[in-house]
Short mmCIF file of C-alpha atoms and ligand atoms in Angstrom, two decimals:
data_model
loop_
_atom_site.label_atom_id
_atom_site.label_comp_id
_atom_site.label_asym_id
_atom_site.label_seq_id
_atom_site.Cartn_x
_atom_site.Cartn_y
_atom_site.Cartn_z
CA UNK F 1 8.48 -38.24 -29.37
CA UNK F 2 10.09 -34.89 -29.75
CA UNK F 3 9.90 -31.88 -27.05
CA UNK F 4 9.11 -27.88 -28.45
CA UNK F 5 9.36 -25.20 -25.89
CA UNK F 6 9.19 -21.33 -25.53
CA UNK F 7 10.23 -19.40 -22.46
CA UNK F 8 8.35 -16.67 -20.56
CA UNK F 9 8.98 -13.40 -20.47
CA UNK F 10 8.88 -10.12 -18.07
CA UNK F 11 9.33 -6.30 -19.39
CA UNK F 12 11.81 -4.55 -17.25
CA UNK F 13 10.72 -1.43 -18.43
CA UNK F 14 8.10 0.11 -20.55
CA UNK F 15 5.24 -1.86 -20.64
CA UNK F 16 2.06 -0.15 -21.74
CA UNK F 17 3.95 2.92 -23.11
CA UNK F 18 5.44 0.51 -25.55
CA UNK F 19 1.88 0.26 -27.25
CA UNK F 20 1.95 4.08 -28.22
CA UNK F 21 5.26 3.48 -29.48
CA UNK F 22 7.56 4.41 -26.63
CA UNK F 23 11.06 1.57 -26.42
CA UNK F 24 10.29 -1.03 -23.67
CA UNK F 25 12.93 -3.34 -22.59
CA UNK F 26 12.31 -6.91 -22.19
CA UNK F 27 14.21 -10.65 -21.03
CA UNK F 28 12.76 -14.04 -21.73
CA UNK F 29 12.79 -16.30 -18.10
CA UNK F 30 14.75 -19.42 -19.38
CA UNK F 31 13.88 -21.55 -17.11
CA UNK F 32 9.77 -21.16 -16.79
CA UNK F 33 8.72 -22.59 -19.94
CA UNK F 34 5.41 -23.62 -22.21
CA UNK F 35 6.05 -27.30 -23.70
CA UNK F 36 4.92 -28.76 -26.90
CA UNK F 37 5.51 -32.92 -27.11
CA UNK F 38 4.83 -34.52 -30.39
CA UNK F 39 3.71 -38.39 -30.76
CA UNK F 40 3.06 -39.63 -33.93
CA UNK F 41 -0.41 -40.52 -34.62
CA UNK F 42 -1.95 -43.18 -36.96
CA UNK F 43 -2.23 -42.86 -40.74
CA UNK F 44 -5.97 -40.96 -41.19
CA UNK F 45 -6.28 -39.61 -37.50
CA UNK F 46 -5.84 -36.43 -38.75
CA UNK F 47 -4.12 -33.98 -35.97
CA UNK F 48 -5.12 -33.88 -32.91
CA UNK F 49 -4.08 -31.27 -29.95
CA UNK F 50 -4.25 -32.35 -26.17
CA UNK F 51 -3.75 -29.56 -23.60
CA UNK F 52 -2.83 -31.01 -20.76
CA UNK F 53 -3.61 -28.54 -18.34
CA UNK F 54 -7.22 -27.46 -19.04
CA UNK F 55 -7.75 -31.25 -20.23
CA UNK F 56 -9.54 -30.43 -23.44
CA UNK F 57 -8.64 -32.08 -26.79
CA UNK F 58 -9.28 -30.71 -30.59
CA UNK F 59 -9.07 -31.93 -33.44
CA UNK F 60 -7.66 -29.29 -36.35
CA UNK F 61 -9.62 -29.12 -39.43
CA UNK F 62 -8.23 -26.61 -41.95
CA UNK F 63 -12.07 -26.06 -43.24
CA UNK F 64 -13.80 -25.75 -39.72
CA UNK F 65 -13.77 -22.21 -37.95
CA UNK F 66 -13.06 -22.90 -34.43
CA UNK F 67 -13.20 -20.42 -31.72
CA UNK F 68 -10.02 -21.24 -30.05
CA UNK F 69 -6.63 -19.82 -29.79
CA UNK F 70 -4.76 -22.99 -30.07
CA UNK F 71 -6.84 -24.52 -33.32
CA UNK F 72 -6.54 -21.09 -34.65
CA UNK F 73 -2.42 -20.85 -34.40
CA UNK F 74 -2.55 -24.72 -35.93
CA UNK F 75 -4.46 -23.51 -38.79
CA UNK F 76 -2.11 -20.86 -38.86
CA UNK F 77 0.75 -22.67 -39.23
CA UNK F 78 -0.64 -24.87 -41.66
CA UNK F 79 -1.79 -22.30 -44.25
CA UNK F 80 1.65 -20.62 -43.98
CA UNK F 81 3.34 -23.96 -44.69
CA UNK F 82 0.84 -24.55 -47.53
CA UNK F 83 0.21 -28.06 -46.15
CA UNK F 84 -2.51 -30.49 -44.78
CA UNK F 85 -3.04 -31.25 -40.89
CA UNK F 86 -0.32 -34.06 -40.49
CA UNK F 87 -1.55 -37.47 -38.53
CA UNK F 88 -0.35 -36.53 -35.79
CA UNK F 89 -0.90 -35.57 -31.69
CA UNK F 90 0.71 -32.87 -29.96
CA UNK F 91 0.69 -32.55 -26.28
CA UNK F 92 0.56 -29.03 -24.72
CA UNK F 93 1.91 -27.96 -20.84
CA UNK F 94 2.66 -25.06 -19.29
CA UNK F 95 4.43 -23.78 -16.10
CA UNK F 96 3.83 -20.35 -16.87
CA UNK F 97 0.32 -19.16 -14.68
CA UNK F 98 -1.54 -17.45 -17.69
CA UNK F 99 -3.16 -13.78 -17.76
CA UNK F 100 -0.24 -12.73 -15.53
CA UNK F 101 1.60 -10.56 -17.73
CA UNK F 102 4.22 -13.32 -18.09
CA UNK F 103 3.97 -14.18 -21.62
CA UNK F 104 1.58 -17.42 -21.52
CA UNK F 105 0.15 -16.91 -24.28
CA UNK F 106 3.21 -16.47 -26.76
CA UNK F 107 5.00 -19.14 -25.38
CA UNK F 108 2.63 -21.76 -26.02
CA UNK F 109 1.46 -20.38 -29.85
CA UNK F 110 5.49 -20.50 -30.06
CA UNK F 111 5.93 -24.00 -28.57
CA UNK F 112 2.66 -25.54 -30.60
CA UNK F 113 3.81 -23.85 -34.32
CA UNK F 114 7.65 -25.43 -33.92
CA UNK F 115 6.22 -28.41 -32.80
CA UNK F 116 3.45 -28.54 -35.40
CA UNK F 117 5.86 -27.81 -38.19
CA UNK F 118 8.57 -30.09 -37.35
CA UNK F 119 5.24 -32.33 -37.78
CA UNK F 120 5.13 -31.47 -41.04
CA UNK F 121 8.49 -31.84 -41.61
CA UNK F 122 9.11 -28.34 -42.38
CA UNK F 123 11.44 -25.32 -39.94
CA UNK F 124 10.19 -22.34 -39.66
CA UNK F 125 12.52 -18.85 -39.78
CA UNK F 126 12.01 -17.24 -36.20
CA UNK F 127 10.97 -14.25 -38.25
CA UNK F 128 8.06 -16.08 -40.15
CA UNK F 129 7.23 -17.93 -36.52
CA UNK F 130 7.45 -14.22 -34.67
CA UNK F 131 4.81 -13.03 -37.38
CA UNK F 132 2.35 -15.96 -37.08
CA UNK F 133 2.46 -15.76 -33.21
CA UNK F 134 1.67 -12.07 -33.64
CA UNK F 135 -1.32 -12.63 -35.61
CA UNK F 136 -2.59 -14.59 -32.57
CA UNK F 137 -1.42 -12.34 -30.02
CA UNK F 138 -4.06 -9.53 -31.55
CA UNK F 139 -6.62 -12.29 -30.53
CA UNK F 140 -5.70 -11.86 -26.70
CA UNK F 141 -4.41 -8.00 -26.31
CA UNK F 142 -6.60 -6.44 -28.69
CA UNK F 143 -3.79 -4.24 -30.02
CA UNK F 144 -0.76 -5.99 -28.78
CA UNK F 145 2.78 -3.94 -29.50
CA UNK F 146 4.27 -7.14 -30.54
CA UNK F 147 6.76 -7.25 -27.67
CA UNK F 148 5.68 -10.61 -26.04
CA UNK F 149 6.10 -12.72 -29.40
CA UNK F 150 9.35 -10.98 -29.84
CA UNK F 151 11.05 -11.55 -26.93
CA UNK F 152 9.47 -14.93 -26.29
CA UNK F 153 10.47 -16.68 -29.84
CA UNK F 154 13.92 -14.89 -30.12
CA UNK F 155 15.07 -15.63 -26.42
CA UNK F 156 17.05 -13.14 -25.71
CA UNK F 157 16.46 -9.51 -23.96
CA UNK F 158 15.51 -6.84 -26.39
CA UNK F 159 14.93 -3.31 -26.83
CA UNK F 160 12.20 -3.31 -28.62
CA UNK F 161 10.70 0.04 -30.41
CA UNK F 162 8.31 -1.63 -32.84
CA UNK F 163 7.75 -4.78 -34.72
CA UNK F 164 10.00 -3.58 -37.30
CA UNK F 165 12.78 -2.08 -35.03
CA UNK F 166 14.39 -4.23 -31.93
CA UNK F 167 17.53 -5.30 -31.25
CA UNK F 168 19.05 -7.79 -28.42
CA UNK F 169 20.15 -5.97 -25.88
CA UNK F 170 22.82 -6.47 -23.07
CA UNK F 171 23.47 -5.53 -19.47
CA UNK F 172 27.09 -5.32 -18.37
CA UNK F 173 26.53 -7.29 -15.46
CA UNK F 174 23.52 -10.31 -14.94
CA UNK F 175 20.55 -8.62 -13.46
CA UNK F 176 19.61 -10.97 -10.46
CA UNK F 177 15.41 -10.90 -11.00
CA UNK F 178 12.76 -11.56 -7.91
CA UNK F 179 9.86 -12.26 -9.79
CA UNK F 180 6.39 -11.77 -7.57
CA UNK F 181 3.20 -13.49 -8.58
CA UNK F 182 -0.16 -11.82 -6.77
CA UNK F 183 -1.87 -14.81 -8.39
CA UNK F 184 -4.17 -12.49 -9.45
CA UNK F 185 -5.46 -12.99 -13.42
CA UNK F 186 -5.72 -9.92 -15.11
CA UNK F 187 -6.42 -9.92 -19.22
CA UNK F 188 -4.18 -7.58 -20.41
CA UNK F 189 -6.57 -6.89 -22.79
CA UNK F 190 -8.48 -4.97 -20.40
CA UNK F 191 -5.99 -3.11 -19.06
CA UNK F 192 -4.75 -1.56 -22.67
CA UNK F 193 -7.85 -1.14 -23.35
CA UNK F 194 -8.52 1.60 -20.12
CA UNK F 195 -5.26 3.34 -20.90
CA UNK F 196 -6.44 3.68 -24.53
CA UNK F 197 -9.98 5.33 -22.99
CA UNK F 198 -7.85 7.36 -20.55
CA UNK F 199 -5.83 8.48 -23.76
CA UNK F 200 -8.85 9.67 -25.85
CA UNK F 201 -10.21 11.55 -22.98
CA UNK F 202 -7.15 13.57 -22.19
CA UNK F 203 -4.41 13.20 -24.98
CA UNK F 204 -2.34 15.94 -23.80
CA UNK F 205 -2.21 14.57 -20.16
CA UNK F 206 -1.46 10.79 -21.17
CA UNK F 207 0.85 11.66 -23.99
CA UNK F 208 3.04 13.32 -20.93
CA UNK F 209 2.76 10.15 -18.35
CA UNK F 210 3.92 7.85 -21.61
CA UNK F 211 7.12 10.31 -22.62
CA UNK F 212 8.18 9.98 -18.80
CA UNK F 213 7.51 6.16 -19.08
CA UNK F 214 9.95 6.72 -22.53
CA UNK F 215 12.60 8.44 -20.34
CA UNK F 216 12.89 6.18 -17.83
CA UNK F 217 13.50 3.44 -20.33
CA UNK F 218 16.22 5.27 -22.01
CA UNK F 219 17.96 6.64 -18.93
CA UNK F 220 17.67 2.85 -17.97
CA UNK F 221 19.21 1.36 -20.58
CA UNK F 222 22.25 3.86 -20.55
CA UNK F 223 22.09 2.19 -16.59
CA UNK F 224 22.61 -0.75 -17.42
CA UNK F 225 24.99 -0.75 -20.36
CA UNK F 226 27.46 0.91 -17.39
CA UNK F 227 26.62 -1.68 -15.17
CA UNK F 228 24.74 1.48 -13.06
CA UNK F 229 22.78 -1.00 -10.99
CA UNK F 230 21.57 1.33 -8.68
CA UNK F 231 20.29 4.13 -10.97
CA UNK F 232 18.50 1.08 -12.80
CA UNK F 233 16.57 0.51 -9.73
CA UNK F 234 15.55 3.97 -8.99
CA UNK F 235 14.48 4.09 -12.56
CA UNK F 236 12.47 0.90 -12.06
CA UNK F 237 10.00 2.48 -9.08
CA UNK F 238 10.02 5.40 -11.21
CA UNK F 239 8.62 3.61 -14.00
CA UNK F 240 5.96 1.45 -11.39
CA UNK F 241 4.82 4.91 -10.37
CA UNK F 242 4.15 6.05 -13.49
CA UNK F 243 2.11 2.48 -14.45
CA UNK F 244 0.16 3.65 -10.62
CA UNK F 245 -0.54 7.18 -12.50
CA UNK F 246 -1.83 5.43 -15.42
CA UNK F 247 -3.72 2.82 -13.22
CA UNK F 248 -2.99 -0.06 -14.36
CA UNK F 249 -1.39 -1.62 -11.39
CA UNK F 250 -3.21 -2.75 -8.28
CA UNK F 251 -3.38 -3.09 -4.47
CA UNK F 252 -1.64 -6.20 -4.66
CA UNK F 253 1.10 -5.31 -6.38
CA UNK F 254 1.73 -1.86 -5.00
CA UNK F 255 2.10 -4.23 -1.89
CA UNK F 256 4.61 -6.91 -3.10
CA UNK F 257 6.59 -3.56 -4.98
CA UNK F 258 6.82 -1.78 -1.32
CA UNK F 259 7.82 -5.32 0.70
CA UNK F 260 10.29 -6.30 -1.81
CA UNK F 261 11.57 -2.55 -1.81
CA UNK F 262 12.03 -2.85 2.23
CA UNK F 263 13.52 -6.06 2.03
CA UNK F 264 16.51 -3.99 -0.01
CA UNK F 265 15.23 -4.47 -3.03
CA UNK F 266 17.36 -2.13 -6.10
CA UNK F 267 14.47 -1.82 -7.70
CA UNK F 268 11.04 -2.69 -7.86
CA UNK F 269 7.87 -2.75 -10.55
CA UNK F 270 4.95 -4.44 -11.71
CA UNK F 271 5.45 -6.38 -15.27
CA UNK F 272 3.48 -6.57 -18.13
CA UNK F 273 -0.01 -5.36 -18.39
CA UNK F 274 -0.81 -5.01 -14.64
CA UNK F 275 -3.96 -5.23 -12.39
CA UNK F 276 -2.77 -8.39 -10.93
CA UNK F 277 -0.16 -10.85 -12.23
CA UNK F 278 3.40 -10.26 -11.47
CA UNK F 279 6.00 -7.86 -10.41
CA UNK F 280 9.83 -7.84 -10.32
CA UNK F 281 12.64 -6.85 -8.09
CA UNK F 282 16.09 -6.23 -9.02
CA UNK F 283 18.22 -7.35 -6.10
CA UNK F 284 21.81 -8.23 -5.70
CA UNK F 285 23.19 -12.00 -4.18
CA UNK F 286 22.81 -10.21 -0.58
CA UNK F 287 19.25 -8.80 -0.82
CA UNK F 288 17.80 -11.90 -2.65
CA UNK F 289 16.65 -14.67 0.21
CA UNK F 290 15.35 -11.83 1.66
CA UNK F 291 13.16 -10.18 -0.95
CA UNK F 292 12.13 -13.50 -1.60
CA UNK F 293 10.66 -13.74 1.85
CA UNK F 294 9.59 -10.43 1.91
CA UNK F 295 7.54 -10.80 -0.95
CA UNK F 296 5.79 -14.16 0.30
CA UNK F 297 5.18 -12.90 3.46
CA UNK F 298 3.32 -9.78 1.45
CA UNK F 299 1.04 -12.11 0.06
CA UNK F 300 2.70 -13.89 -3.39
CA UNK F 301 1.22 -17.02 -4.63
CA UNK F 302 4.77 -17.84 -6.50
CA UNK F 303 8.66 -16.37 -6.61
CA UNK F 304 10.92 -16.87 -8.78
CA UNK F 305 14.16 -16.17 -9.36
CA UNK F 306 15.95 -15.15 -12.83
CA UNK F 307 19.40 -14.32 -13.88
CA UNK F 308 19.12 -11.77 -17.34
CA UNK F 309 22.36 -11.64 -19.03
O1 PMV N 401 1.09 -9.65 -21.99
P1 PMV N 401 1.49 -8.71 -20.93
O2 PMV N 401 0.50 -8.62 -19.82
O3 PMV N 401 2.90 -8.91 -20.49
O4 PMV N 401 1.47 -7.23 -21.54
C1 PMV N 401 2.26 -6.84 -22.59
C2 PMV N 401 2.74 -5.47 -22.45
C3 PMV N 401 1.79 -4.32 -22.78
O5 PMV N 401 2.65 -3.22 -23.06
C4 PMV N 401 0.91 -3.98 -21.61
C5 PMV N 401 0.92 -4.60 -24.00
C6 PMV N 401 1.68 -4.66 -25.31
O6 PMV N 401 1.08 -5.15 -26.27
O7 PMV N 401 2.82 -4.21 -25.40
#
């Protein structure tokens, strides 16, 4: 038996912008993780995948078009190694709630492929792994940036500015991370997709919203790099009221940005593609136990706590 795994992510600034090819900065969460287990199966069972949580089992057949993500990244894998479904059975589990703009999705293609091809007996680069997750990623978002697979199967924060252009990138002190779940699912598909429409209808007007969205993301990383923690925080709500402008965050999470903002919050926005899901605070080792209350008394399902660095 042999344990994969693939952390989740949240964008600290940038999201949605980031599709139209704005910089976005963005920090895996080490500890809330997608897991892949392995068990060797018996000679002519073919491969078999067992996800734990929804409790459905497939069996992968390179021939047979499935529609499902997690047979599609196996077959994936498989035609990129060149290679037959092993005898084997691979266990998938997740802490990460999915369609919450935390990064389910990646994590587990990510966690299933290294598992898979250790199967096989074979590595694979993080570059060929971060193209194959993308391909699957386009299945959920639609027209996905390619920021989630990144940060997700390199593990480190990046500034990212396209799939060909990102680069790890450092704070000069830990950011201490409140991370706010509404519990509220949200496909981020849907949500790209109604910025897109809003985009078409006034181009002009959107292109403006998505060059402020760009600003704040640079001024914020010059922030950080000083150490500026509290000009990274104002440039957080900036960037949350921007997301409001472009509607794609929600009751909920206006709510759990404002609570964790009173409880002394730095800093407060939603994360990924909005409508539900999560939101972060940026708060120092003073403000934390109380943003964390503050945000469960506003109404989140789940907090967590992260350290970026
Ligand atoms: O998967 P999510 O919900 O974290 O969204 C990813 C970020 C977006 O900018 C909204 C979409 C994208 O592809 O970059």
């Amino acid at each position: 038996m042999s344990i994969y795994s693939a952390p989740a992510k949240i964008i600290l600034y940038g999201e949605h912008a980031v599709v139209y090819g704005t910089a976005a900065i963005a920090a895996p969460i080490p500890d809330l993780r997608a897991f892949a287990i392995t068990r060797s199966g018996e000679a002519g069972q073919g491969l078999v995948i067992r996800a734990i949580d929804s409790g459905h089992e497939l069996s992968v057949d390179l021939a047979a078009e499935v529609d499902d993500a997690l047979v599609e990244m196996a077959q994936r894998v498989l035609r990129h190694l060149n290679v037959e479904p092993p005898d084997a059975l691979i266990e998938l589990r997740s802490d990460i709630p999915i369609a919450s703009g935390l990064g389910s999705g990646a994590a587990i293609s990510t966690a299933l492929a290294r598992a898979l091809a250790a199967c096989c007996g074979q590595t694979l680069s993080r570059e060929e792994l971060n193209g194959l997750v993308y391909a699957l990623e386009r299945r959920h978002h639609g027209t996905p940036s390619g920021i989630d697979n990144t940060v997700v199967v390199y593990e480190t924060p990046i500034l990212f500015r396209n799939r060909e252009d990102f680069e790890p990138f450092r704070a000069r002190t830990p950011l201490r991370i409140v991370i706010g779940d509404t519990g509220i699912h949200a496909p981020t598909k849907e949500s790209v997709g109604d910025v897109r429409r809003l985009y078409n209808a006034d181009p002009q007007g959107i292109e403006r919203k998505l060059r402020a969205i760009g600003v704040c993301v640079e001024s914020a990383r010059r922030a950080l790099e000083i150490g500026d923690l509290v000009s990274a925080g104002h440039l957080m709500v900036e960037n949350h009221m921007v997301l409001r402008e472009l509607t794609v965050s929600s009751i909920e999470l206006d709510r759990l940005v404002e609570a964790a903002l009173g409880a002394g919050a730095l800093g407060a926005k939603m994360s990924g593609g909005g409508r539900g899901g999560n939101m972060i605070a940026l708060v120092t080792a003073e403000t934390e136990e109380g943003v964390r209350a503050a945000l469960e008394e506003a109404g989140a399902v789940r907090v967590w706590v992260t350290e970026v660095r």
